PDB file of C-alpha atoms and ligand atoms in Angstrom:
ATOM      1  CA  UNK V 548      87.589 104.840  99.110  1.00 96.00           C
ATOM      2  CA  UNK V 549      88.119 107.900 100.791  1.00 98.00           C
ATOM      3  CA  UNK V 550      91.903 109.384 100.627  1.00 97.00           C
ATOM      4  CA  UNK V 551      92.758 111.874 103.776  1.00 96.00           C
ATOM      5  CA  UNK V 552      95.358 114.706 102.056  1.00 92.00           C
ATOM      6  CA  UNK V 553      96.968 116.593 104.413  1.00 85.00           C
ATOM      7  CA  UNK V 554      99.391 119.487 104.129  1.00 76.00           C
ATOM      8  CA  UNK V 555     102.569 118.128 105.367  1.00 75.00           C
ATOM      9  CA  UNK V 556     102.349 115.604 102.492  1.00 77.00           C
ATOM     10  CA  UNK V 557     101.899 118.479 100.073  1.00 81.00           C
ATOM     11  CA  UNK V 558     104.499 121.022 100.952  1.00 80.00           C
ATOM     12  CA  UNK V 559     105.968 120.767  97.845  1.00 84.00           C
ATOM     13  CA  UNK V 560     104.210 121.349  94.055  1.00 85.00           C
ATOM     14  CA  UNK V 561     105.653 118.523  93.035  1.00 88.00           C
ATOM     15  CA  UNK V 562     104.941 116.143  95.892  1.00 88.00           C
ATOM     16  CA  UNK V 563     101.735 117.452  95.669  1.00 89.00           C
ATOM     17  CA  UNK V 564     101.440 116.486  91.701  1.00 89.00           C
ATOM     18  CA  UNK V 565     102.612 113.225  92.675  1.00 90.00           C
ATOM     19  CA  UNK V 566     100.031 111.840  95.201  1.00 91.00           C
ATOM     20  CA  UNK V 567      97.496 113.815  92.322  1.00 92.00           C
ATOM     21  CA  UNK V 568      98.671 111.310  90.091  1.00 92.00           C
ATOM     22  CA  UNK V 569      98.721 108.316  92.190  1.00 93.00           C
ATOM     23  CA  UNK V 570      95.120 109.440  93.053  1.00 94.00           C
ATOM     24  CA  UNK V 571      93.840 109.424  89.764  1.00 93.00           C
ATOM     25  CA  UNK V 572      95.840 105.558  89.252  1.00 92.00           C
ATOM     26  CA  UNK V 573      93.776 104.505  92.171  1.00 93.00           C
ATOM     27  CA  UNK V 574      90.992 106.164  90.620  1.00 92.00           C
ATOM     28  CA  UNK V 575      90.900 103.336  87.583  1.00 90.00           C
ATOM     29  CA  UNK V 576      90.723 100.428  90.002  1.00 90.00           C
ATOM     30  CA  UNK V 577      87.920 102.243  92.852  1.00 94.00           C
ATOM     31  CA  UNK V 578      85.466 105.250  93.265  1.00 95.00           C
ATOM     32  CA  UNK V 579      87.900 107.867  95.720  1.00 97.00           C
ATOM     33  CA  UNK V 580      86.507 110.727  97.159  1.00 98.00           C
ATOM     34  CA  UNK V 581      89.490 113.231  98.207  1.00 98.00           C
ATOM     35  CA  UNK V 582      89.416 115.099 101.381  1.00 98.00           C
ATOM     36  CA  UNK V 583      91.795 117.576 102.331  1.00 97.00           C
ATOM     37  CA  UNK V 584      93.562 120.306 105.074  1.00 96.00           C
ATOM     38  CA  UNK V 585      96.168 122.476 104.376  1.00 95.00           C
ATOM     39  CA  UNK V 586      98.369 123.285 107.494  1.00 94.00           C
ATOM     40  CA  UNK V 587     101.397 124.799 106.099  1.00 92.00           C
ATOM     41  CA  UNK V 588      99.549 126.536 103.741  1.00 93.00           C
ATOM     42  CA  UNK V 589      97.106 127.943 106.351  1.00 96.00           C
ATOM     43  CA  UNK V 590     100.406 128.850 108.325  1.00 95.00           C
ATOM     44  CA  UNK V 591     101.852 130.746 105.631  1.00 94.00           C
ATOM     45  CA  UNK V 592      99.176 132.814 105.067  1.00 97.00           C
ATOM     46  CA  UNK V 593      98.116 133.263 108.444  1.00 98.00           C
ATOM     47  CA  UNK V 594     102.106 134.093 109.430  1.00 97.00           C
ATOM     48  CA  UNK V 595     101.877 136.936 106.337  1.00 98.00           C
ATOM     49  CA  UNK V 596      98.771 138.578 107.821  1.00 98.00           C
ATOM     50  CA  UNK V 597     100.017 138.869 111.574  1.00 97.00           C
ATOM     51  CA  UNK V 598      97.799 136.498 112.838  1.00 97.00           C
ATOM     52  CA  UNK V 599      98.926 134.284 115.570  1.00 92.00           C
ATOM     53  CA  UNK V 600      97.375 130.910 116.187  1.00 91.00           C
ATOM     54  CA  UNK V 601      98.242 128.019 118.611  1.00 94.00           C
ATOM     55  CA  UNK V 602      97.083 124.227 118.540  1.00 93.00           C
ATOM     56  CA  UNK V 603      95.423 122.685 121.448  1.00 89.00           C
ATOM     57  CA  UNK V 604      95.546 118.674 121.144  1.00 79.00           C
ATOM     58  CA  UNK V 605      95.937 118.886 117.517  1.00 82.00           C
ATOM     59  CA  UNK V 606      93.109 121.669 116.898  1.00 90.00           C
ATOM     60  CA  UNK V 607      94.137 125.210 115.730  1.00 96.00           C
ATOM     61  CA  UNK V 608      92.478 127.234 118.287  1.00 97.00           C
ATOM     62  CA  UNK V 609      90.313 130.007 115.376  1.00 98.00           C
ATOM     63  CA  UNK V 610      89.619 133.536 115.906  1.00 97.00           C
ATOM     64  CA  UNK V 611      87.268 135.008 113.340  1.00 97.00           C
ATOM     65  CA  UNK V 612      89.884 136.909 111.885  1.00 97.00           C
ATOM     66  CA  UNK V 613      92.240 133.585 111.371  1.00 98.00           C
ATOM     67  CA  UNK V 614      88.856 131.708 110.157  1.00 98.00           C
ATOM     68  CA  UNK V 615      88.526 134.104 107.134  1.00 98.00           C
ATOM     69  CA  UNK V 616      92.159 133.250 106.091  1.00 98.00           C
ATOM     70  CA  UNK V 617      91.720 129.352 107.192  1.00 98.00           C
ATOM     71  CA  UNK V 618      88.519 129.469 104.003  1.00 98.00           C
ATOM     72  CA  UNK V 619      90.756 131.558 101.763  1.00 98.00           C
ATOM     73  CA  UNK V 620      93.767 129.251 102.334  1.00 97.00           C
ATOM     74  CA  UNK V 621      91.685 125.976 101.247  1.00 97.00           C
ATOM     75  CA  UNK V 622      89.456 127.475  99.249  1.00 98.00           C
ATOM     76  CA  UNK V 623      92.530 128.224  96.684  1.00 96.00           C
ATOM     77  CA  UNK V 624      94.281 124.865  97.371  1.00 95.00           C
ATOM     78  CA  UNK V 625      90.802 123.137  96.621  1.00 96.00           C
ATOM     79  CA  UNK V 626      90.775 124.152  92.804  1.00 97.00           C
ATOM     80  CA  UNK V 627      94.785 123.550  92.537  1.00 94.00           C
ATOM     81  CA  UNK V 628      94.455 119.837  94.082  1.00 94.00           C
ATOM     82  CA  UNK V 629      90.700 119.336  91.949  1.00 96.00           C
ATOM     83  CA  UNK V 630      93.261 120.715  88.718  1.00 96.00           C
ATOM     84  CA  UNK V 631      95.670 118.501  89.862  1.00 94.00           C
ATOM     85  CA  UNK V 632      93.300 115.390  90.475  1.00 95.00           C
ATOM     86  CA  UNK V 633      91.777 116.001  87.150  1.00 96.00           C
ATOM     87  CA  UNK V 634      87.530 114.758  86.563  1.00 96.00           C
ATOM     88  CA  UNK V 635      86.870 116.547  89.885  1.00 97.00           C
ATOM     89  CA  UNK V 636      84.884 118.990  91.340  1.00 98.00           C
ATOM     90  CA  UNK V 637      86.112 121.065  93.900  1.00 98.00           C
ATOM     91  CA  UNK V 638      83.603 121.469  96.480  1.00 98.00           C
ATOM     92  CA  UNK V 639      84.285 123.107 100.225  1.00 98.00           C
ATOM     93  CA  UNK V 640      82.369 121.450 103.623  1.00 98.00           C
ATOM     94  CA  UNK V 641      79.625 124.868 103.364  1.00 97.00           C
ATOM     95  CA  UNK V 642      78.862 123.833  99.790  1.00 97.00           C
ATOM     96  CA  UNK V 643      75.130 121.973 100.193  1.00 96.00           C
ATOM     97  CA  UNK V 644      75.608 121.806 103.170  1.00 96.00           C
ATOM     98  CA  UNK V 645      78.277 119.220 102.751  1.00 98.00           C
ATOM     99  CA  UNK V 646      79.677 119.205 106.486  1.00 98.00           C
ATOM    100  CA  UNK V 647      77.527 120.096 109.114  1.00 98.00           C
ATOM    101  CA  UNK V 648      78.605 121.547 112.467  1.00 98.00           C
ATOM    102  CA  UNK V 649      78.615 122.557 115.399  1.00 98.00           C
ATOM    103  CA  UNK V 650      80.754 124.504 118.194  1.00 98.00           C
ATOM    104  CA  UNK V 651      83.166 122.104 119.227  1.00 96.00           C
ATOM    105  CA  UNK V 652      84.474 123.664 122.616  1.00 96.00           C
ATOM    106  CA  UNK V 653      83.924 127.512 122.520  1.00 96.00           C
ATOM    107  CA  UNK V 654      87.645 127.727 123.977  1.00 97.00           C
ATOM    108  CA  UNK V 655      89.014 126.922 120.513  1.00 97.00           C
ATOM    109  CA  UNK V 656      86.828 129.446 118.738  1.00 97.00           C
ATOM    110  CA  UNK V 657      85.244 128.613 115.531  1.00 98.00           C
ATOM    111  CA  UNK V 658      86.170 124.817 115.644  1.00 98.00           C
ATOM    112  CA  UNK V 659      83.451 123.057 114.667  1.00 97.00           C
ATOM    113  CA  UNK V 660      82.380 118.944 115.404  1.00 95.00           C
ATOM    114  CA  UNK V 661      81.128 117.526 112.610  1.00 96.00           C
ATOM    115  CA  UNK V 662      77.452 117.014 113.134  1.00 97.00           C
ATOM    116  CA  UNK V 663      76.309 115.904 109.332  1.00 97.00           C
ATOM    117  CA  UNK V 664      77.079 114.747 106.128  1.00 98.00           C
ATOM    118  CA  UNK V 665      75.620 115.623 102.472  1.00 98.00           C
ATOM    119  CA  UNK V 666      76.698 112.376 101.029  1.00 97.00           C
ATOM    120  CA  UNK V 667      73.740 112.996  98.471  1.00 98.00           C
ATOM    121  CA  UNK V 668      75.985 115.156  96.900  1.00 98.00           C
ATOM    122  CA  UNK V 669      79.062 113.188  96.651  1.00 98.00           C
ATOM    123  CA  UNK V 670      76.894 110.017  95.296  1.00 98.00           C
ATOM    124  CA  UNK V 671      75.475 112.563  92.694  1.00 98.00           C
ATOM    125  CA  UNK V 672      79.196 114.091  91.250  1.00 98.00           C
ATOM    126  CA  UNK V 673      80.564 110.006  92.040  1.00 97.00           C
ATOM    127  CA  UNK V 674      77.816 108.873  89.682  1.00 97.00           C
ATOM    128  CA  UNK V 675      78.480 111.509  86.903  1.00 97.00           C
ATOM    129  CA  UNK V 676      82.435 110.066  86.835  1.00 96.00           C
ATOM    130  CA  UNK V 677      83.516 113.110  88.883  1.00 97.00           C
ATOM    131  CA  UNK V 678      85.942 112.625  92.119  1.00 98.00           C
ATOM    132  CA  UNK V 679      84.802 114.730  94.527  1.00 98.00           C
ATOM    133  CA  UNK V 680      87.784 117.218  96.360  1.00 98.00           C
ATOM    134  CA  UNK V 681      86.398 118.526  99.329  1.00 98.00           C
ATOM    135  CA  UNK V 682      87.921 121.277 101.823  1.00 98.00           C
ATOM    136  CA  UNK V 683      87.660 120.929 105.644  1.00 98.00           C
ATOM    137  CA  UNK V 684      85.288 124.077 105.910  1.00 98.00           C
ATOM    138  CA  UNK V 685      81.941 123.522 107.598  1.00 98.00           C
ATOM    139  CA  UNK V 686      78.872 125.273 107.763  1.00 98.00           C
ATOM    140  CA  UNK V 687      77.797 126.311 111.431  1.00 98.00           C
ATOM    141  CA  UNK V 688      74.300 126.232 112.921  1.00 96.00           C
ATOM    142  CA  UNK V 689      74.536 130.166 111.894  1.00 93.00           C
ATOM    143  CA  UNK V 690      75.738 129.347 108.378  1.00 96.00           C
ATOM    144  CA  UNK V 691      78.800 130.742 108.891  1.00 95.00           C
ATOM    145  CA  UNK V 692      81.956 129.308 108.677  1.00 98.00           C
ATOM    146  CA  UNK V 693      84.003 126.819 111.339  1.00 98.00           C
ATOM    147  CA  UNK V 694      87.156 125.308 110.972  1.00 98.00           C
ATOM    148  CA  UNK V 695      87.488 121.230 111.346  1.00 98.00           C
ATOM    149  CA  UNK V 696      90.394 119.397 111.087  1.00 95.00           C
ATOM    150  CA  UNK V 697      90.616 117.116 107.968  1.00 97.00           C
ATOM    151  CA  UNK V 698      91.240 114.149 109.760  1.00 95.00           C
ATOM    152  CA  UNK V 699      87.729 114.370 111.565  1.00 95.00           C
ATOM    153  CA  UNK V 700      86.213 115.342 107.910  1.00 97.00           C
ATOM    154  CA  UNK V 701      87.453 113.251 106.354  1.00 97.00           C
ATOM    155  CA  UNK V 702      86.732 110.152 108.962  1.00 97.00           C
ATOM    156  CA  UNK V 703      82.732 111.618 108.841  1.00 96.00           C
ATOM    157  CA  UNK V 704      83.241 111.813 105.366  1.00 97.00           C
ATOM    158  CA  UNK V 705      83.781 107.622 105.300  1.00 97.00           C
ATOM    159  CA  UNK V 706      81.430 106.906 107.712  1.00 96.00           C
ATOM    160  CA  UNK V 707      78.688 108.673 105.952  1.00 96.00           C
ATOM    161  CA  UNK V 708      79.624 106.660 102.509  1.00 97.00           C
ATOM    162  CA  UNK V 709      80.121 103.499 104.612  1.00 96.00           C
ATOM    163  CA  UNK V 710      83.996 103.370 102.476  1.00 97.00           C
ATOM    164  CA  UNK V 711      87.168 102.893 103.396  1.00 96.00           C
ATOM    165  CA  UNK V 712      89.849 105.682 104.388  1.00 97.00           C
ATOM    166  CA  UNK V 713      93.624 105.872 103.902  1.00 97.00           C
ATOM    167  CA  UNK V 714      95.272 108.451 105.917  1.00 97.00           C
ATOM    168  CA  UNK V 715      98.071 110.284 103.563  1.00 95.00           C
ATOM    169  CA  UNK V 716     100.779 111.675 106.186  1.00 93.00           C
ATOM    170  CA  UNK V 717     104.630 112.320 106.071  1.00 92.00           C
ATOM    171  CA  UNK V 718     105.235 109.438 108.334  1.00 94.00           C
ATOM    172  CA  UNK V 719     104.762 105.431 107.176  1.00 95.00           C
ATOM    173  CA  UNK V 720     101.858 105.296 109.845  1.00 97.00           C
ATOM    174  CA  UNK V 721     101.735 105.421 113.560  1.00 98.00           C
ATOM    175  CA  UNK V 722     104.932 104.341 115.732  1.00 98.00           C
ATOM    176  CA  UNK V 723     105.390 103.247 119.111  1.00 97.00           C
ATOM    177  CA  UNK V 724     108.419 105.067 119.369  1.00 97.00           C
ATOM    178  CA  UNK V 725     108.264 108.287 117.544  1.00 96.00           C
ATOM    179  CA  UNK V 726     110.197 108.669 115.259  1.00 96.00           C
ATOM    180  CA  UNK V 727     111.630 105.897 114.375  1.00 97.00           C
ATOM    181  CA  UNK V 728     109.718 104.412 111.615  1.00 95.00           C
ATOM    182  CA  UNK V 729     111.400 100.659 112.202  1.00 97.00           C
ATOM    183  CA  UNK V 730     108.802 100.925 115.306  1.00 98.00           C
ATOM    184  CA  UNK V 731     105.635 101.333 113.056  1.00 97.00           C
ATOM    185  CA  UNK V 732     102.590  99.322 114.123  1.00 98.00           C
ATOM    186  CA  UNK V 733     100.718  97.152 111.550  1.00 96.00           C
ATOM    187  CA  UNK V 734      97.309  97.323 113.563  1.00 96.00           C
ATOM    188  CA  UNK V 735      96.512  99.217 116.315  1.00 98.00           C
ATOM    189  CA  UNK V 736      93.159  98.651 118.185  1.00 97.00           C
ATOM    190  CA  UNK V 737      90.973 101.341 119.962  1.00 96.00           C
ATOM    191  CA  UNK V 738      92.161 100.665 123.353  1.00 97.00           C
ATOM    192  CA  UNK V 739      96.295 100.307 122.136  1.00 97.00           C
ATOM    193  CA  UNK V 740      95.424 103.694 120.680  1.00 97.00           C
ATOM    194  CA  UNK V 741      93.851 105.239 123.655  1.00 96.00           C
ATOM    195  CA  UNK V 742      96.634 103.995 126.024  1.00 97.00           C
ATOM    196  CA  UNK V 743      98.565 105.306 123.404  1.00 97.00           C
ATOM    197  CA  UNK V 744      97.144 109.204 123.673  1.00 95.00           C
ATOM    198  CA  UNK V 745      97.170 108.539 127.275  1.00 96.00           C
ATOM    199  CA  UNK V 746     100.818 107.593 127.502  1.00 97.00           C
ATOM    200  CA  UNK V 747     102.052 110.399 125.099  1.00 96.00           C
ATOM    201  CA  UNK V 748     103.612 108.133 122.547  1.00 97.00           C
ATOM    202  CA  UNK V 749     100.876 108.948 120.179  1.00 96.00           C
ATOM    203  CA  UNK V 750     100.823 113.387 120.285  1.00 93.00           C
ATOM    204  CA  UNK V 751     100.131 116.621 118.201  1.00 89.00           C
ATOM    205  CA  UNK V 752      98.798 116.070 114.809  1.00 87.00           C
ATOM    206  CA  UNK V 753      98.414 111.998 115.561  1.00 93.00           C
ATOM    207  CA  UNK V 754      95.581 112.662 118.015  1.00 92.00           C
ATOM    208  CA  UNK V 755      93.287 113.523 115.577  1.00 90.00           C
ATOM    209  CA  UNK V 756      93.966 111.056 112.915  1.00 94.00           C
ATOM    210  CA  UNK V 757      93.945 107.742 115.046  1.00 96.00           C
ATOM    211  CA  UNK V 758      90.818 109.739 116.834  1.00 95.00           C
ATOM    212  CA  UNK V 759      89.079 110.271 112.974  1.00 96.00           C
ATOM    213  CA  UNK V 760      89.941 106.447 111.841  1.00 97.00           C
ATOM    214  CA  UNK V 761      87.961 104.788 115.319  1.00 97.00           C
ATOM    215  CA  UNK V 762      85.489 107.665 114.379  1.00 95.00           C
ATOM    216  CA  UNK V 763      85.175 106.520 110.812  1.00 96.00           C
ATOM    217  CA  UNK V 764      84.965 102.863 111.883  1.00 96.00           C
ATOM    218  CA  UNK V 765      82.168 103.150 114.142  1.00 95.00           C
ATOM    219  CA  UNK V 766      80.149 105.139 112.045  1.00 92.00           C
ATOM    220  CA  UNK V 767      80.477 102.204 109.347  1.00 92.00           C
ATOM    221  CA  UNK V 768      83.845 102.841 107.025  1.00 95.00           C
ATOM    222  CA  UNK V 769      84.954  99.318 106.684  1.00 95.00           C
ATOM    223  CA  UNK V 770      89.170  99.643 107.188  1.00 95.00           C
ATOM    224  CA  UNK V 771      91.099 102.911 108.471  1.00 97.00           C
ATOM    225  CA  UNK V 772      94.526 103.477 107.226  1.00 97.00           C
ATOM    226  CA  UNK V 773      97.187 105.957 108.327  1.00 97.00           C
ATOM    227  CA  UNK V 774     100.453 105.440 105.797  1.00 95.00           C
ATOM    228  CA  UNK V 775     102.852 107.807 104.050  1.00 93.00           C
ATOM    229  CA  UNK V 776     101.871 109.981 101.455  1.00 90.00           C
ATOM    230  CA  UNK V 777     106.022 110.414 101.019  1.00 87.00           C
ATOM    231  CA  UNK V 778     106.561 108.005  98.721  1.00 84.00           C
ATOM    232  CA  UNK V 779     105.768 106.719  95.473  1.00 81.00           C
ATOM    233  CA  UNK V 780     102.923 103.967  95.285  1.00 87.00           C
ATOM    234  CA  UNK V 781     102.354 104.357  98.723  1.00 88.00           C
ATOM    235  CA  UNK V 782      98.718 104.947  98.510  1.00 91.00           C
ATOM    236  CA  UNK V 783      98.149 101.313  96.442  1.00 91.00           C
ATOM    237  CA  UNK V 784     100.063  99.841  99.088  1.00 93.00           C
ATOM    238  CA  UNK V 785      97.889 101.350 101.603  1.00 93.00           C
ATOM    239  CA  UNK V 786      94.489 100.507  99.562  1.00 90.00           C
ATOM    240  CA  UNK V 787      96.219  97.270  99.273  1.00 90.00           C
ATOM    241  CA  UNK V 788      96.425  96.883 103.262  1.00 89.00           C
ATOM    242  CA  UNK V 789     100.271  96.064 102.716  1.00 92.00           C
ATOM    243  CA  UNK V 790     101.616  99.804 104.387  1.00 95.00           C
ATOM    244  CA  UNK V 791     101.039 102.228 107.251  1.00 96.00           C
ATOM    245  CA  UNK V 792      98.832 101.172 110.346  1.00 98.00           C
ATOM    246  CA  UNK V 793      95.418  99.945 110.168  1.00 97.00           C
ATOM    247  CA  UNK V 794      93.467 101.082 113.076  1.00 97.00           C
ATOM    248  CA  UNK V 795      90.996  98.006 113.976  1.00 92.00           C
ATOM    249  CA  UNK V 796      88.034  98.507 116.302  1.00 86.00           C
TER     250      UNK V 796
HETATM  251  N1  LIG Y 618     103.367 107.922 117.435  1.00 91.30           N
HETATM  252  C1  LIG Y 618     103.517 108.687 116.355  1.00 91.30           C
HETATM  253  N2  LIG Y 618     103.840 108.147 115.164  1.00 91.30           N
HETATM  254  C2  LIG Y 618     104.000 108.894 114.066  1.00 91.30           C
HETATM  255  N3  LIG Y 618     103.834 110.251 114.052  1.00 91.30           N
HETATM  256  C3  LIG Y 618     103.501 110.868 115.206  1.00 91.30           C
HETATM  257  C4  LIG Y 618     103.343 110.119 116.408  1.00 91.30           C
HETATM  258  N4  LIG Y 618     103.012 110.975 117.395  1.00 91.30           N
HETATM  259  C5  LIG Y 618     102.996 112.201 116.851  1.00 91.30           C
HETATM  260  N5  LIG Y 618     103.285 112.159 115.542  1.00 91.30           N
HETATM  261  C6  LIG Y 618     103.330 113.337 114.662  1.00 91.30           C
HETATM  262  O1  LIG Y 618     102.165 113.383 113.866  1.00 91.30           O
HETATM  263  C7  LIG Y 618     102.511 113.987 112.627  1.00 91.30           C
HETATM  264  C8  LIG Y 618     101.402 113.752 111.607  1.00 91.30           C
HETATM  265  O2  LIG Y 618     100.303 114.595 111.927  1.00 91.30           O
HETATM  266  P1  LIG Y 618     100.120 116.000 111.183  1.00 91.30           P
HETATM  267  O3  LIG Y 618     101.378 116.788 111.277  1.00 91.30           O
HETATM  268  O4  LIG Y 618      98.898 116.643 111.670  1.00 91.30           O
HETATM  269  O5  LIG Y 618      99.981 115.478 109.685  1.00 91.30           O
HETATM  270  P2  LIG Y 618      99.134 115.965 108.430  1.00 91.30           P
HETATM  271  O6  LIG Y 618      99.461 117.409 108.221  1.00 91.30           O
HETATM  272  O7  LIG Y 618      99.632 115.083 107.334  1.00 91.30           O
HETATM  273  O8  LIG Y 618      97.689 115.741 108.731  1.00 91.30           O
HETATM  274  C9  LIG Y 618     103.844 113.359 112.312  1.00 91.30           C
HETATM  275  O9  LIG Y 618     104.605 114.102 111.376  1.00 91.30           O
HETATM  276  C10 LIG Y 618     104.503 113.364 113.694  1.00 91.30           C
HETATM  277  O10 LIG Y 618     105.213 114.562 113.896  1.00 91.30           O
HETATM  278  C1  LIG Y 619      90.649 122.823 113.617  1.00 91.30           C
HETATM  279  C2  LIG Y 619      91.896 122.639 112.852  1.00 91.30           C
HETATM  280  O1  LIG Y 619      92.944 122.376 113.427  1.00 91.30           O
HETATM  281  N1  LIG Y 619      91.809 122.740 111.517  1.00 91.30           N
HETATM  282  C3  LIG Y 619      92.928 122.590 110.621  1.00 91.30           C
HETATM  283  C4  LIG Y 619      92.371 122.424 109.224  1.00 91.30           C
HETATM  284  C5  LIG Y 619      93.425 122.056 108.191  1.00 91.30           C
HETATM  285  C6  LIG Y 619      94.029 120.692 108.456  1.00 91.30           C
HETATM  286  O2  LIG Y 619      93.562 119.881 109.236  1.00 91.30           O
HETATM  287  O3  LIG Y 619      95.124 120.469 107.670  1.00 91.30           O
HETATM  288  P1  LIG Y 619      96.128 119.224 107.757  1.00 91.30           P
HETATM  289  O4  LIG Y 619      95.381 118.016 107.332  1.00 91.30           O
HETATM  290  O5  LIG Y 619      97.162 119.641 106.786  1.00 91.30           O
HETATM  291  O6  LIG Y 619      96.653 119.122 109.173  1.00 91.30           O
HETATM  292  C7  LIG Y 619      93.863 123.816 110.678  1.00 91.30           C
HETATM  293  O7  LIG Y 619      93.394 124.920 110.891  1.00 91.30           O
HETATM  294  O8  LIG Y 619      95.071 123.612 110.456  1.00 91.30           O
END
């Protein structure tokens, strides 16, 4: 299974040694490959250099300057959630070639749509006992860097494996009336999701998660996920299909 780690379900060290541990539970009853972002922690840093960034439909819009600190950012919080994981290997997208991409919309700067997947690699480290952690950095057509969301990784990510994804957020899953979480939807198919973008009740940092889970289904993960990363078990429950919204085709 592939478990989606994003930063606002690690803003604290020991939240973020929490879902560690619940990922190396999981990691006695399934093979998980971890892929992560790091949005607050790519804010902080970015915030202490000067640097200004915006989002545009979920995706921060990335200067060169801000793409240097975006790889420096995950490239530290990589080792600390591999330490934390423990049996891992750390690896980011521009390690063998891991992610592939390309220029998503040259408006956004160094965004980059995820064109291939090493999954080579992860089958290799997955069949030496090793969970691979891997970063949401890609390697461009020019070898250099470009920034992709973690959602959309991590969605390529379980397509290329053909395995499931769970989606670990700070909200119990998606909700048809943000944000109250008595309105969470148990399944949500492509089209309830699109009129859902289209009507606004699904926005921001939603966009590209229910986008990555249809992504990850049609490329051949068999179940998509989005659940809370808030609370304790959560993930099993997920895995389990018994929390957050499943996103059906
Ligand atoms: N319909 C919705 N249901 C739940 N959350 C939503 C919805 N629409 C927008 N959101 C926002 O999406 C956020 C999750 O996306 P994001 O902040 O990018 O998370 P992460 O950093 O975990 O990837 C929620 O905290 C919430 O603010
Ligand atoms: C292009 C783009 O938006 N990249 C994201 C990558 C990190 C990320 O996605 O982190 P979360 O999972 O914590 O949101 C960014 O720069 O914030």
């Amino acid at each position: 299974m592939i478990v989606k780690y994003g930063g606002n379900a690690m803003k604290s060290l020991d939240l973020r040694r929490a879902v560690a541990a619940e990922i190396a539970a999981l990691r006695a009853e399934q093979t998980v490959v971890v892929v992560h972002g790091g949005g607050p922690v790519i804010e902080r840093e970015l915030a202490a250099r000067g640097i200004p960034s915006e989002f545009r439909a979920g995706l921060r819009v990335t200067t060169p300057d801000a793409m240097d600190v975006v790889e420096m950012a995950l490239c530290q919080l990589n080792k600390q959630l591999s330490q934390d994981v423990g049996h891992a290997v750390g690896l980011m997208g521009r390690d063998s070639d891991l992610l592939r991409a390309e220029i998503f919309d040259p408006t956004l700067g160094r965004v980059g749509r995820v064109t291939g997947v090493n999954a080579d690699v992860l089958r290799a480290l997955i069949g030496a006992g090793l969970t691979p952690v891997v970063g949401c950095v890609a390697v461009g057509p020019d070898g250099d860097a470009l920034n992709v969301n973690a959602d959309t990784a991590a969605g390529a990510v379980a397509g290329a494996l053909n395995e499931g994804i769970v989606f670990l957020t700070d909200v119990d899953g998606v909700y048809r009336t943000y944000p109250d979480p008595a309105s969470r939807a148990a399944h949500l198919t492509r089209a309830e999701v699109e009129g859902g973008i289209q009507d606004g009740w699904i926005a921001g940092g939603m966009i590209p998660k229910v986008r990555a889970a249809l992504d990850a289904l049609d490329r051949g993960a068999p179940f998509a996920v989005i659940a809370s990363g808030m609370h304790a078990g959560a993930l099993s429950a997920a895995a389990r299909g018994e929390a957050g919204t499943r996103i059906t085709p």
